[in-house]
Amino acid sequence: MTFVEQVDVLTAPHARLTPGLRELLTRIGLALAGRAGARLAAAVGVTVGRDTLIRLVRGLPDPAATAVTVLGADPGLDLRHRPVPPPLPRPTVLLLVTCQAA
C-alpha cells in the first residue's frame, strides 16, 4: 500500500513494520527472544520469525554506561590464593585377606 503523505506516527518511509508493531515485536524479543517470542507473537496474531525478533533486539542501542557506586566482593573469595577445601573424612576400610596355603 502506498501513502501519498507519510504520517510519522503510523508509517515510516521504506519500512516493513509500523512503529507500533516494531515496538511490540521488540518488547517480545527482549522478553523471550527466538522461538518462544515467535510463538507468543503468533498467539497475539502476528506472524514473525525468530531471526526477526533477534535482529530487532540486536538493533537496539546499547544502554548508557553509568558510574559504579558500590563495588564489592565476597570476603571469603580470594582469587589469587584459593582456600583449600577441608579434606573429606576417610572411610574406615576393613580389609580382609584370605590366604590360601599353597
mmCIF file of N, CA and C in Angstrom:
data_model
loop_
_atom_site.group_PDB
_atom_site.id
_atom_site.type_symbol
_atom_site.label_atom_id
_atom_site.label_comp_id
_atom_site.label_asym_id
_atom_site.label_seq_id
_atom_site.Cartn_x
_atom_site.Cartn_y
_atom_site.Cartn_z
ATOM 1 N N MET A 1 0.838 -1.154 0.000
ATOM 2 C CA MET A 1 0.000 0.000 0.000
ATOM 3 C C MET A 1 0.898 1.235 0.000
ATOM 4 N N THR A 2 0.597 2.169 -0.824
ATOM 5 C CA THR A 2 1.385 3.390 -0.924
ATOM 6 C C THR A 2 0.583 4.554 -0.370
ATOM 7 N N PHE A 3 1.238 5.338 0.456
ATOM 8 C CA PHE A 3 0.604 6.513 1.014
ATOM 9 C C PHE A 3 1.141 7.748 0.299
ATOM 10 N N VAL A 4 0.258 8.664 -0.005
ATOM 11 C CA VAL A 4 0.683 9.899 -0.656
ATOM 12 C C VAL A 4 1.442 10.753 0.348
ATOM 13 N N GLU A 5 0.933 10.805 1.538
ATOM 14 C CA GLU A 5 1.562 11.616 2.569
ATOM 15 C C GLU A 5 1.892 10.709 3.753
ATOM 16 N N GLN A 6 3.141 10.759 4.180
ATOM 17 C CA GLN A 6 3.569 9.920 5.299
ATOM 18 C C GLN A 6 3.094 10.521 6.621
ATOM 19 N N VAL A 7 2.512 9.693 7.438
ATOM 20 C CA VAL A 7 2.112 10.096 8.771
ATOM 21 C C VAL A 7 3.156 9.521 9.721
ATOM 22 N N ASP A 8 3.903 10.397 10.416
ATOM 23 C CA ASP A 8 5.050 9.955 11.218
ATOM 24 C C ASP A 8 4.678 8.941 12.289
ATOM 25 N N VAL A 9 3.526 9.076 12.890
ATOM 26 C CA VAL A 9 3.137 8.184 13.974
ATOM 27 C C VAL A 9 2.759 6.805 13.443
ATOM 28 N N LEU A 10 2.206 6.756 12.240
ATOM 29 C CA LEU A 10 1.701 5.493 11.706
ATOM 30 C C LEU A 10 2.650 4.794 10.745
ATOM 31 N N THR A 11 3.410 5.543 9.996
ATOM 32 C CA THR A 11 4.248 4.933 8.961
ATOM 33 C C THR A 11 5.630 5.561 8.944
ATOM 34 N N ALA A 12 6.540 4.893 8.272
ATOM 35 C CA ALA A 12 7.892 5.412 8.042
ATOM 36 C C ALA A 12 8.265 5.045 6.612
ATOM 37 N N PRO A 13 9.029 5.880 5.937
ATOM 38 C CA PRO A 13 9.393 5.567 4.555
ATOM 39 C C PRO A 13 10.204 4.278 4.462
ATOM 40 N N HIS A 14 9.871 3.439 3.528
ATOM 41 C CA HIS A 14 10.555 2.179 3.228
ATOM 42 C C HIS A 14 10.558 1.202 4.399
ATOM 43 N N ALA A 15 9.659 1.344 5.325
ATOM 44 C CA ALA A 15 9.612 0.449 6.482
ATOM 45 C C ALA A 15 8.645 -0.690 6.201
ATOM 46 N N ARG A 16 8.988 -1.859 6.673
ATOM 47 C CA ARG A 16 8.107 -3.015 6.533
ATOM 48 C C ARG A 16 7.210 -3.190 7.744
ATOM 49 N N LEU A 17 7.554 -2.508 8.830
ATOM 50 C CA LEU A 17 6.772 -2.588 10.057
ATOM 51 C C LEU A 17 6.363 -1.178 10.476
ATOM 52 N N THR A 18 5.159 -1.071 11.004
ATOM 53 C CA THR A 18 4.759 0.216 11.568
ATOM 54 C C THR A 18 5.528 0.420 12.871
ATOM 55 N N PRO A 19 5.681 1.648 13.312
ATOM 56 C CA PRO A 19 6.399 1.865 14.577
ATOM 57 C C PRO A 19 5.772 1.125 15.753
ATOM 58 N N GLY A 20 4.456 1.045 15.801
ATOM 59 C CA GLY A 20 3.802 0.325 16.887
ATOM 60 C C GLY A 20 4.084 -1.161 16.851
ATOM 61 N N LEU A 21 4.039 -1.747 15.661
ATOM 62 C CA LEU A 21 4.332 -3.170 15.519
ATOM 63 C C LEU A 21 5.799 -3.449 15.818
ATOM 64 N N ARG A 22 6.680 -2.560 15.390
ATOM 65 C CA ARG A 22 8.111 -2.719 15.668
ATOM 66 C C ARG A 22 8.353 -2.686 17.179
ATOM 67 N N GLU A 23 7.697 -1.771 17.881
ATOM 68 C CA GLU A 23 7.860 -1.690 19.336
ATOM 69 C C GLU A 23 7.325 -2.951 20.018
ATOM 70 N N LEU A 24 6.171 -3.435 19.567
ATOM 71 C CA LEU A 24 5.600 -4.654 20.132
ATOM 72 C C LEU A 24 6.546 -5.833 19.943
ATOM 73 N N LEU A 25 7.052 -6.003 18.742
ATOM 74 C CA LEU A 25 7.940 -7.131 18.462
ATOM 75 C C LEU A 25 9.274 -6.985 19.188
ATOM 76 N N THR A 26 9.744 -5.763 19.346
ATOM 77 C CA THR A 26 10.989 -5.553 20.083
ATOM 78 C C THR A 26 10.808 -5.920 21.545
ATOM 79 N N ARG A 27 9.678 -5.550 22.132
ATOM 80 C CA ARG A 27 9.417 -5.909 23.529
ATOM 81 C C ARG A 27 9.285 -7.422 23.695
ATOM 82 N N ILE A 28 8.612 -8.061 22.747
ATOM 83 C CA ILE A 28 8.501 -9.525 22.800
ATOM 84 C C ILE A 28 9.886 -10.142 22.655
ATOM 85 N N GLY A 29 10.699 -9.591 21.751
ATOM 86 C CA GLY A 29 12.050 -10.104 21.559
ATOM 87 C C GLY A 29 12.913 -9.932 22.793
ATOM 88 N N LEU A 30 12.775 -8.793 23.495
ATOM 89 C CA LEU A 30 13.541 -8.579 24.714
ATOM 90 C C LEU A 30 13.116 -9.541 25.819
ATOM 91 N N ALA A 31 11.829 -9.818 25.881
ATOM 92 C CA ALA A 31 11.325 -10.685 26.943
ATOM 93 C C ALA A 31 11.627 -12.153 26.683
ATOM 94 N N LEU A 32 11.431 -12.610 25.449
ATOM 95 C CA LEU A 32 11.515 -14.048 25.188
ATOM 96 C C LEU A 32 12.523 -14.444 24.121
ATOM 97 N N ALA A 33 12.820 -13.527 23.197
ATOM 98 C CA ALA A 33 13.724 -13.804 22.075
ATOM 99 C C ALA A 33 13.229 -14.965 21.219
ATOM 100 N N GLY A 34 14.027 -15.472 20.353
ATOM 101 C CA GLY A 34 13.857 -16.611 19.462
ATOM 102 C C GLY A 34 12.500 -17.266 19.316
ATOM 103 N N ARG A 35 12.506 -18.569 19.466
ATOM 104 C CA ARG A 35 11.310 -19.375 19.200
ATOM 105 C C ARG A 35 10.155 -19.051 20.130
ATOM 106 N N ALA A 36 10.446 -18.861 21.406
ATOM 107 C CA ALA A 36 9.373 -18.563 22.358
ATOM 108 C C ALA A 36 8.704 -17.240 22.006
ATOM 109 N N GLY A 37 9.484 -16.257 21.603
ATOM 110 C CA GLY A 37 8.925 -14.973 21.192
ATOM 111 C C GLY A 37 8.078 -15.101 19.937
ATOM 112 N N ALA A 38 8.526 -15.919 18.999
ATOM 113 C CA ALA A 38 7.751 -16.139 17.772
ATOM 114 C C ALA A 38 6.425 -16.815 18.088
ATOM 115 N N ARG A 39 6.433 -17.746 19.049
ATOM 116 C CA ARG A 39 5.174 -18.394 19.443
ATOM 117 C C ARG A 39 4.227 -17.409 20.116
ATOM 118 N N LEU A 40 4.763 -16.539 20.972
ATOM 119 C CA LEU A 40 3.915 -15.533 21.617
ATOM 120 C C LEU A 40 3.350 -14.563 20.589
ATOM 121 N N ALA A 41 4.179 -14.130 19.658
ATOM 122 C CA ALA A 41 3.698 -13.216 18.617
ATOM 123 C C ALA A 41 2.607 -13.880 17.782
ATOM 124 N N ALA A 42 2.753 -15.168 17.493
ATOM 125 C CA ALA A 42 1.721 -15.883 16.739
ATOM 126 C C ALA A 42 0.425 -15.954 17.534
ATOM 127 N N ALA A 43 0.532 -16.110 18.860
ATOM 128 C CA ALA A 43 -0.662 -16.144 19.701
ATOM 129 C C ALA A 43 -1.366 -14.795 19.710
ATOM 130 N N VAL A 44 -0.595 -13.718 19.556
ATOM 131 C CA VAL A 44 -1.166 -12.371 19.504
ATOM 132 C C VAL A 44 -1.760 -12.102 18.124
ATOM 133 N N GLY A 45 -1.319 -12.849 17.139
ATOM 134 C CA GLY A 45 -1.850 -12.680 15.790
ATOM 135 C C GLY A 45 -0.856 -12.101 14.803
ATOM 136 N N VAL A 46 0.431 -12.093 15.166
ATOM 137 C CA VAL A 46 1.469 -11.543 14.294
ATOM 138 C C VAL A 46 2.399 -12.682 13.891
ATOM 139 N N THR A 47 2.545 -12.891 12.608
ATOM 140 C CA THR A 47 3.455 -13.912 12.117
ATOM 141 C C THR A 47 4.833 -13.293 11.971
ATOM 142 N N VAL A 48 5.774 -13.815 12.725
ATOM 143 C CA VAL A 48 7.137 -13.294 12.693
ATOM 144 C C VAL A 48 8.088 -14.446 12.961
ATOM 145 N N GLY A 49 9.255 -14.370 12.373
ATOM 146 C CA GLY A 49 10.259 -15.407 12.573
ATOM 147 C C GLY A 49 11.155 -15.096 13.759
ATOM 148 N N ARG A 50 11.788 -16.121 14.272
ATOM 149 C CA ARG A 50 12.671 -15.938 15.424
ATOM 150 C C ARG A 50 13.861 -15.052 15.085
ATOM 151 N N ASP A 51 14.364 -15.158 13.857
ATOM 152 C CA ASP A 51 15.503 -14.338 13.453
ATOM 153 C C ASP A 51 15.137 -12.855 13.413
ATOM 154 N N THR A 52 13.909 -12.553 13.035
ATOM 155 C CA THR A 52 13.467 -11.161 13.003
ATOM 156 C C THR A 52 13.443 -10.584 14.404
ATOM 157 N N LEU A 53 12.958 -11.350 15.371
ATOM 158 C CA LEU A 53 12.936 -10.863 16.749
ATOM 159 C C LEU A 53 14.348 -10.612 17.259
ATOM 160 N N ILE A 54 15.244 -11.522 16.985
ATOM 161 C CA ILE A 54 16.626 -11.356 17.437
ATOM 162 C C ILE A 54 17.269 -10.163 16.738
ATOM 163 N N ARG A 55 16.975 -9.967 15.460
ATOM 164 C CA ARG A 55 17.520 -8.829 14.724
ATOM 165 C C ARG A 55 17.021 -7.510 15.306
ATOM 166 N N LEU A 56 15.743 -7.464 15.713
ATOM 167 C CA LEU A 56 15.204 -6.251 16.326
ATOM 168 C C LEU A 56 15.890 -5.955 17.655
ATOM 169 N N VAL A 57 16.157 -6.985 18.440
ATOM 170 C CA VAL A 57 16.829 -6.787 19.724
ATOM 171 C C VAL A 57 18.271 -6.347 19.504
ATOM 172 N N ARG A 58 18.937 -6.965 18.563
ATOM 173 C CA ARG A 58 20.336 -6.597 18.292
ATOM 174 C C ARG A 58 20.452 -5.196 17.720
ATOM 175 N N GLY A 59 19.388 -4.701 17.102
ATOM 176 C CA GLY A 59 19.399 -3.361 16.534
ATOM 177 C C GLY A 59 19.192 -2.260 17.554
ATOM 178 N N LEU A 60 18.862 -2.624 18.785
ATOM 179 C CA LEU A 60 18.669 -1.612 19.820
ATOM 180 C C LEU A 60 20.012 -0.999 20.214
ATOM 181 N N PRO A 61 20.007 0.268 20.601
ATOM 182 C CA PRO A 61 21.267 0.867 21.056
ATOM 183 C C PRO A 61 21.683 0.287 22.408
ATOM 184 N N ASP A 62 22.965 0.290 22.657
ATOM 185 C CA ASP A 62 23.477 -0.197 23.939
ATOM 186 C C ASP A 62 23.024 0.745 25.048
ATOM 187 N N PRO A 63 22.718 0.209 26.222
ATOM 188 C CA PRO A 63 22.340 1.091 27.322
ATOM 189 C C PRO A 63 23.517 1.969 27.734
ATOM 190 N N ALA A 64 23.203 3.155 28.215
ATOM 191 C CA ALA A 64 24.246 4.091 28.615
ATOM 192 C C ALA A 64 24.990 3.551 29.835
ATOM 193 N N ALA A 65 26.290 3.732 29.823
ATOM 194 C CA ALA A 65 27.111 3.280 30.944
ATOM 195 C C ALA A 65 26.943 4.256 32.097
ATOM 196 N N THR A 66 26.810 3.722 33.280
ATOM 197 C CA THR A 66 26.679 4.560 34.463
ATOM 198 C C THR A 66 27.870 4.321 35.377
ATOM 199 N N ALA A 67 28.110 5.265 36.261
ATOM 200 C CA ALA A 67 29.223 5.133 37.192
ATOM 201 C C ALA A 67 28.894 4.068 38.234
ATOM 202 N N VAL A 68 29.891 3.309 38.598
ATOM 203 C CA VAL A 68 29.719 2.274 39.614
ATOM 204 C C VAL A 68 29.788 2.955 40.975
ATOM 205 N N THR A 69 28.737 2.788 41.769
ATOM 206 C CA THR A 69 28.726 3.439 43.078
ATOM 207 C C THR A 69 29.229 2.505 44.176
ATOM 208 N N VAL A 70 28.893 1.248 44.095
ATOM 209 C CA VAL A 70 29.327 0.293 45.111
ATOM 210 C C VAL A 70 29.874 -0.922 44.385
ATOM 211 N N LEU A 71 31.072 -1.280 44.745
ATOM 212 C CA LEU A 71 31.686 -2.466 44.167
ATOM 213 C C LEU A 71 32.142 -3.334 45.324
ATOM 214 N N GLY A 72 31.648 -4.523 45.379
ATOM 215 C CA GLY A 72 32.004 -5.403 46.478
ATOM 216 C C GLY A 72 32.209 -6.808 45.988
ATOM 217 N N ALA A 73 32.805 -7.587 46.839
ATOM 218 C CA ALA A 73 33.028 -8.987 46.516
ATOM 219 C C ALA A 73 32.821 -9.804 47.777
ATOM 220 N N ASP A 74 32.675 -11.059 47.588
ATOM 221 C CA ASP A 74 32.522 -11.966 48.708
ATOM 222 C C ASP A 74 33.825 -11.977 49.508
ATOM 223 N N PRO A 75 33.781 -11.666 50.818
ATOM 224 C CA PRO A 75 35.034 -11.618 51.579
ATOM 225 C C PRO A 75 35.737 -12.968 51.667
ATOM 226 N N GLY A 76 35.024 -14.040 51.491
ATOM 227 C CA GLY A 76 35.651 -15.353 51.549
ATOM 228 C C GLY A 76 36.287 -15.757 50.234
ATOM 229 N N LEU A 77 36.144 -14.914 49.237
ATOM 230 C CA LEU A 77 36.656 -15.249 47.915
ATOM 231 C C LEU A 77 37.998 -14.574 47.700
ATOM 232 N N ASP A 78 39.014 -15.345 47.490
ATOM 233 C CA ASP A 78 40.331 -14.815 47.169
ATOM 234 C C ASP A 78 40.767 -15.516 45.890
ATOM 235 N N LEU A 79 40.826 -14.756 44.816
ATOM 236 C CA LEU A 79 41.093 -15.368 43.515
ATOM 237 C C LEU A 79 42.552 -15.791 43.358
ATOM 238 N N ARG A 80 43.462 -15.141 44.071
ATOM 239 C CA ARG A 80 44.872 -15.496 43.917
ATOM 240 C C ARG A 80 45.232 -16.718 44.746
ATOM 241 N N HIS A 81 44.732 -16.745 45.964
ATOM 242 C CA HIS A 81 45.044 -17.853 46.861
ATOM 243 C C HIS A 81 43.735 -18.536 47.219
ATOM 244 N N ARG A 82 43.404 -19.487 46.436
ATOM 245 C CA ARG A 82 42.143 -20.186 46.663
ATOM 246 C C ARG A 82 42.242 -21.020 47.934
ATOM 247 N N PRO A 83 41.236 -20.904 48.786
ATOM 248 C CA PRO A 83 41.297 -21.719 50.009
ATOM 249 C C PRO A 83 41.159 -23.192 49.671
ATOM 250 N N VAL A 84 41.927 -23.979 50.369
ATOM 251 C CA VAL A 84 41.883 -25.425 50.154
ATOM 252 C C VAL A 84 40.683 -25.968 50.920
ATOM 253 N N PRO A 85 39.826 -26.699 50.265
ATOM 254 C CA PRO A 85 38.677 -27.237 50.987
ATOM 255 C C PRO A 85 39.151 -28.255 52.017
ATOM 256 N N PRO A 86 38.414 -28.369 53.097
ATOM 257 C CA PRO A 86 38.825 -29.345 54.112
ATOM 258 C C PRO A 86 38.778 -30.755 53.532
ATOM 259 N N PRO A 87 39.683 -31.604 53.979
ATOM 260 C CA PRO A 87 39.700 -32.964 53.424
ATOM 261 C C PRO A 87 38.449 -33.732 53.837
ATOM 262 N N LEU A 88 38.054 -34.593 52.977
ATOM 263 C CA LEU A 88 36.902 -35.434 53.272
ATOM 264 C C LEU A 88 37.297 -36.464 54.318
ATOM 265 N N PRO A 89 36.381 -36.809 55.195
ATOM 266 C CA PRO A 89 36.739 -37.828 56.187
ATOM 267 C C PRO A 89 37.009 -39.160 55.484
ATOM 268 N N ARG A 90 38.050 -39.830 55.950
ATOM 269 C CA ARG A 90 38.416 -41.104 55.332
ATOM 270 C C ARG A 90 37.507 -42.188 55.882
ATOM 271 N N PRO A 91 36.938 -42.942 54.985
ATOM 272 C CA PRO A 91 36.110 -44.047 55.470
ATOM 273 C C PRO A 91 37.001 -45.141 56.060
ATOM 274 N N THR A 92 36.496 -45.770 57.049
ATOM 275 C CA THR A 92 37.229 -46.873 57.658
ATOM 276 C C THR A 92 37.011 -48.106 56.786
ATOM 277 N N VAL A 93 38.110 -48.627 56.327
ATOM 278 C CA VAL A 93 38.031 -49.782 55.433
ATOM 279 C C VAL A 93 38.603 -50.987 56.175
ATOM 280 N N LEU A 94 37.857 -52.018 56.210
ATOM 281 C CA LEU A 94 38.296 -53.246 56.816
ATOM 282 C C LEU A 94 38.709 -54.170 55.680
ATOM 283 N N LEU A 95 39.965 -54.466 55.648
ATOM 284 C CA LEU A 95 40.482 -55.282 54.558
ATOM 285 C C LEU A 95 40.707 -56.696 55.071
ATOM 286 N N LEU A 96 40.023 -57.586 54.472
ATOM 287 C CA LEU A 96 40.167 -58.994 54.846
ATOM 288 C C LEU A 96 40.948 -59.694 53.737
ATOM 289 N N VAL A 97 41.986 -60.298 54.147
ATOM 290 C CA VAL A 97 42.792 -61.034 53.179
ATOM 291 C C VAL A 97 42.695 -62.502 53.505
ATOM 292 N N THR A 98 42.290 -63.213 52.556
ATOM 293 C CA THR A 98 42.208 -64.653 52.723
ATOM 294 C C THR A 98 43.425 -65.262 52.043
ATOM 295 N N CYS A 99 44.187 -65.869 52.822
ATOM 296 C CA CYS A 99 45.392 -66.507 52.265
ATOM 297 C C CYS A 99 45.129 -68.005 52.167
ATOM 298 N N GLN A 100 45.418 -68.487 51.063
ATOM 299 C CA GLN A 100 45.310 -69.929 50.873
ATOM 300 C C GLN A 100 46.710 -70.522 50.918
ATOM 301 N N ALA A 101 46.779 -71.579 51.599
ATOM 302 C CA ALA A 101 48.074 -72.248 51.665
ATOM 303 C C ALA A 101 48.371 -72.879 50.307
ATOM 304 N N ALA A 102 49.513 -72.587 49.837
ATOM 305 C CA ALA A 102 49.853 -73.106 48.516
ATOM 306 C C ALA A 102 50.525 -74.439 48.597
#
